[in-house]
Amino acid sequence: MVRALRGEKEGGRGRERDGAREAGAGKEKANAEKDTDARVQLALSRLLNSKLNYERLNSDLLIREADSLTQRQKIAPIPSPDPLIQSKESALIACYKQNSSRSLDCWKEVEDLKLAFAKAQK
């Protein structure tokens, strides 16, 4: 009987201990979830920052390239087309349109355009 009473007391204490253990395990689980959430948030913020830095670098590089091209254009501007070349070119195009099935008939216009290019380059 004494043992039975002791067993009941110990059993009661055991149940109390189990309840305390379960409560502690619940707190540990909640803390672990909070830690995991915090680590995930940190990783996401780092990823976002690296993406933003990458985009900034790309935009800076693009701006520098555009500035470089603008400077080159200022140094060597594109010459305006020679009116003689334009007239010979339009004559060749008109000949090709008139002789669409016989393009070899436009040899004279082709030669005239070649000569105009040669004169313009000199």
PDB file of C-alpha atoms in Angstrom:
ATOM      1  CA  MET A   1       0.000   0.000   0.000  1.00  0.00           C
ATOM      2  CA  VAL A   2       2.825   2.354   0.800  1.00  0.00           C
ATOM      3  CA  ARG A   3       4.319   1.508  -2.518  1.00  0.00           C
ATOM      4  CA  ALA A   4       1.029   2.060  -4.202  1.00  0.00           C
ATOM      5  CA  LEU A   5       0.799   5.489  -2.615  1.00  0.00           C
ATOM      6  CA  ARG A   6       4.343   6.265  -3.578  1.00  0.00           C
ATOM      7  CA  GLY A   7       3.640   5.073  -7.134  1.00  0.00           C
ATOM      8  CA  GLU A   8       0.639   7.331  -7.341  1.00  0.00           C
ATOM      9  CA  LYS A   9       2.597  10.260  -6.039  1.00  0.00           C
ATOM     10  CA  GLU A  10       5.461   9.541  -8.383  1.00  0.00           C
ATOM     11  CA  GLY A  11       3.004   8.942 -11.199  1.00  0.00           C
ATOM     12  CA  GLY A  12       1.384  12.283 -10.486  1.00  0.00           C
ATOM     13  CA  ARG A  13       4.730  13.970 -10.439  1.00  0.00           C
ATOM     14  CA  GLY A  14       5.689  12.126 -13.610  1.00  0.00           C
ATOM     15  CA  ARG A  15       2.620  13.443 -15.346  1.00  0.00           C
ATOM     16  CA  GLU A  16       3.456  16.955 -14.184  1.00  0.00           C
ATOM     17  CA  ARG A  17       6.992  16.515 -15.454  1.00  0.00           C
ATOM     18  CA  ASP A  18       5.718  15.234 -18.817  1.00  0.00           C
ATOM     19  CA  GLY A  19       3.449  18.273 -19.124  1.00  0.00           C
ATOM     20  CA  ALA A  20       6.358  20.577 -18.332  1.00  0.00           C
ATOM     21  CA  ARG A  21       8.514  18.752 -20.873  1.00  0.00           C
ATOM     22  CA  GLU A  22       5.825  19.095 -23.530  1.00  0.00           C
ATOM     23  CA  ALA A  23       5.463  22.819 -22.792  1.00  0.00           C
ATOM     24  CA  GLY A  24       9.245  23.243 -23.012  1.00  0.00           C
ATOM     25  CA  ALA A  25       9.318  21.321 -26.284  1.00  0.00           C
ATOM     26  CA  GLY A  26       6.589  23.584 -27.670  1.00  0.00           C
ATOM     27  CA  LYS A  27       8.596  26.667 -26.717  1.00  0.00           C
ATOM     28  CA  GLU A  28      11.739  25.199 -28.298  1.00  0.00           C
ATOM     29  CA  LYS A  29       9.811  24.419 -31.475  1.00  0.00           C
ATOM     30  CA  ALA A  30       8.433  27.966 -31.616  1.00  0.00           C
ATOM     31  CA  ASN A  31      11.918  29.392 -31.052  1.00  0.00           C
ATOM     32  CA  ALA A  32      13.333  27.129 -33.762  1.00  0.00           C
ATOM     33  CA  GLU A  33      10.649  28.322 -36.192  1.00  0.00           C
ATOM     34  CA  LYS A  34      11.417  31.951 -35.329  1.00  0.00           C
ATOM     35  CA  ASP A  35      15.132  31.336 -35.903  1.00  0.00           C
ATOM     36  CA  THR A  36      14.408  29.655 -39.227  1.00  0.00           C
ATOM     37  CA  ASP A  37      12.134  32.511 -40.301  1.00  0.00           C
ATOM     38  CA  ALA A  38      14.803  35.034 -39.332  1.00  0.00           C
ATOM     39  CA  ARG A  39      17.452  33.163 -41.350  1.00  0.00           C
ATOM     40  CA  VAL A  40      15.151  32.950 -44.363  1.00  0.00           C
ATOM     41  CA  GLN A  41      14.396  36.674 -44.156  1.00  0.00           C
ATOM     42  CA  LEU A  42      18.114  37.450 -43.919  1.00  0.00           C
ATOM     43  CA  ALA A  43      18.882  35.267 -46.945  1.00  0.00           C
ATOM     44  CA  LEU A  44      16.083  36.903 -48.938  1.00  0.00           C
ATOM     45  CA  SER A  45      17.273  40.398 -48.070  1.00  0.00           C
ATOM     46  CA  ARG A  46      20.845  39.502 -49.080  1.00  0.00           C
ATOM     47  CA  LEU A  47      19.589  38.068 -52.368  1.00  0.00           C
ATOM     48  CA  LEU A  48      17.515  41.169 -53.058  1.00  0.00           C
ATOM     49  CA  ASN A  49      20.467  43.446 -52.266  1.00  0.00           C
ATOM     50  CA  SER A  50      22.772  41.482 -54.566  1.00  0.00           C
ATOM     51  CA  LYS A  51      20.184  41.656 -57.359  1.00  0.00           C
ATOM     52  CA  LEU A  52      19.825  45.418 -56.908  1.00  0.00           C
ATOM     53  CA  ASN A  53      23.612  45.872 -56.925  1.00  0.00           C
ATOM     54  CA  TYR A  54      23.844  43.801 -60.121  1.00  0.00           C
ATOM     55  CA  GLU A  55      21.181  45.954 -61.791  1.00  0.00           C
ATOM     56  CA  ARG A  56      22.950  49.151 -60.677  1.00  0.00           C
ATOM     57  CA  LEU A  57      26.240  47.910 -62.114  1.00  0.00           C
ATOM     58  CA  ASN A  58      24.564  47.017 -65.402  1.00  0.00           C
ATOM     59  CA  SER A  59      22.872  50.403 -65.664  1.00  0.00           C
ATOM     60  CA  ASP A  60      26.142  52.190 -64.836  1.00  0.00           C
ATOM     61  CA  LEU A  61      27.937  50.168 -67.502  1.00  0.00           C
ATOM     62  CA  LEU A  62      25.236  50.974 -70.045  1.00  0.00           C
ATOM     63  CA  ILE A  63      25.456  54.690 -69.251  1.00  0.00           C
ATOM     64  CA  ARG A  64      29.247  54.622 -69.660  1.00  0.00           C
ATOM     65  CA  GLU A  65      28.953  52.833 -73.012  1.00  0.00           C
ATOM     66  CA  ALA A  66      26.367  55.344 -74.234  1.00  0.00           C
ATOM     67  CA  ASP A  67      28.621  58.231 -73.194  1.00  0.00           C
ATOM     68  CA  SER A  68      31.561  56.618 -74.979  1.00  0.00           C
ATOM     69  CA  LEU A  69      29.549  56.203 -78.179  1.00  0.00           C
ATOM     70  CA  THR A  70      28.362  59.800 -77.957  1.00  0.00           C
ATOM     71  CA  GLN A  71      31.966  60.992 -77.623  1.00  0.00           C
ATOM     72  CA  ARG A  72      33.020  58.906 -80.626  1.00  0.00           C
ATOM     73  CA  GLN A  73      30.209  60.348 -82.701  1.00  0.00           C
ATOM     74  CA  LYS A  74      31.314  63.867 -81.797  1.00  0.00           C
ATOM     75  CA  ILE A  75      34.879  63.079 -82.854  1.00  0.00           C
ATOM     76  CA  ALA A  76      33.991  61.471 -86.204  1.00  0.00           C
ATOM     77  CA  PRO A  77      30.561  62.616 -87.358  1.00  0.00           C
ATOM     78  CA  ILE A  78      28.800  60.680 -90.065  1.00  0.00           C
ATOM     79  CA  PRO A  79      29.227  62.543 -93.351  1.00  0.00           C
ATOM     80  CA  SER A  80      26.125  63.576 -95.231  1.00  0.00           C
ATOM     81  CA  PRO A  81      25.578  61.605 -98.424  1.00  0.00           C
ATOM     82  CA  ASP A  82      26.873  63.091-101.660  1.00  0.00           C
ATOM     83  CA  PRO A  83      24.041  64.331-103.919  1.00  0.00           C
ATOM     84  CA  LEU A  84      25.740  62.742-106.953  1.00  0.00           C
ATOM     85  CA  ILE A  85      25.750  59.344-105.220  1.00  0.00           C
ATOM     86  CA  GLN A  86      22.107  59.753-104.221  1.00  0.00           C
ATOM     87  CA  SER A  87      21.062  60.542-107.800  1.00  0.00           C
ATOM     88  CA  LYS A  88      23.018  57.566-109.215  1.00  0.00           C
ATOM     89  CA  GLU A  89      21.582  55.302-106.530  1.00  0.00           C
ATOM     90  CA  SER A  90      17.994  56.371-107.265  1.00  0.00           C
ATOM     91  CA  ALA A  91      18.635  55.857-111.026  1.00  0.00           C
ATOM     92  CA  LEU A  92      19.857  52.314-110.302  1.00  0.00           C
ATOM     93  CA  ILE A  93      16.813  51.555-108.142  1.00  0.00           C
ATOM     94  CA  ALA A  94      14.474  52.872-110.856  1.00  0.00           C
ATOM     95  CA  CYS A  95      16.244  50.705-113.445  1.00  0.00           C
ATOM     96  CA  TYR A  96      15.885  47.602-111.251  1.00  0.00           C
ATOM     97  CA  LYS A  97      12.172  48.330-110.808  1.00  0.00           C
ATOM     98  CA  GLN A  98      11.652  48.763-114.565  1.00  0.00           C
ATOM     99  CA  ASN A  99      13.662  45.637-115.418  1.00  0.00           C
ATOM    100  CA  SER A 100      12.750  43.342-112.540  1.00  0.00           C
ATOM    101  CA  SER A 101      13.059  40.230-114.691  1.00  0.00           C
ATOM    102  CA  ARG A 102      16.199  41.474-116.511  1.00  0.00           C
ATOM    103  CA  SER A 103      18.409  43.053-113.845  1.00  0.00           C
ATOM    104  CA  LEU A 104      21.530  42.659-116.006  1.00  0.00           C
ATOM    105  CA  ASP A 105      20.208  45.441-118.242  1.00  0.00           C
ATOM    106  CA  CYS A 106      21.121  47.907-115.455  1.00  0.00           C
ATOM    107  CA  TRP A 107      24.876  47.446-115.851  1.00  0.00           C
ATOM    108  CA  LYS A 108      25.324  51.039-117.009  1.00  0.00           C
ATOM    109  CA  GLU A 109      23.660  52.429-113.854  1.00  0.00           C
ATOM    110  CA  VAL A 110      25.783  50.106-111.673  1.00  0.00           C
ATOM    111  CA  GLU A 111      28.971  51.382-113.321  1.00  0.00           C
ATOM    112  CA  ASP A 112      27.838  54.997-112.897  1.00  0.00           C
ATOM    113  CA  LEU A 113      27.223  54.384-109.173  1.00  0.00           C
ATOM    114  CA  LYS A 114      30.657  52.761-108.766  1.00  0.00           C
ATOM    115  CA  LEU A 115      32.324  55.759-110.418  1.00  0.00           C
ATOM    116  CA  ALA A 116      30.381  58.170-108.185  1.00  0.00           C
ATOM    117  CA  PHE A 117      31.589  56.260-105.086  1.00  0.00           C
ATOM    118  CA  ALA A 118      35.167  56.343-106.342  1.00  0.00           C
ATOM    119  CA  LYS A 119      34.985  60.115-106.922  1.00  0.00           C
ATOM    120  CA  ALA A 120      33.472  60.689-103.482  1.00  0.00           C
ATOM    121  CA  GLN A 121      36.249  58.726-101.766  1.00  0.00           C
ATOM    122  CA  LYS A 122      38.990  60.773-103.454  1.00  0.00           C
TER     123      LYS A 122
END
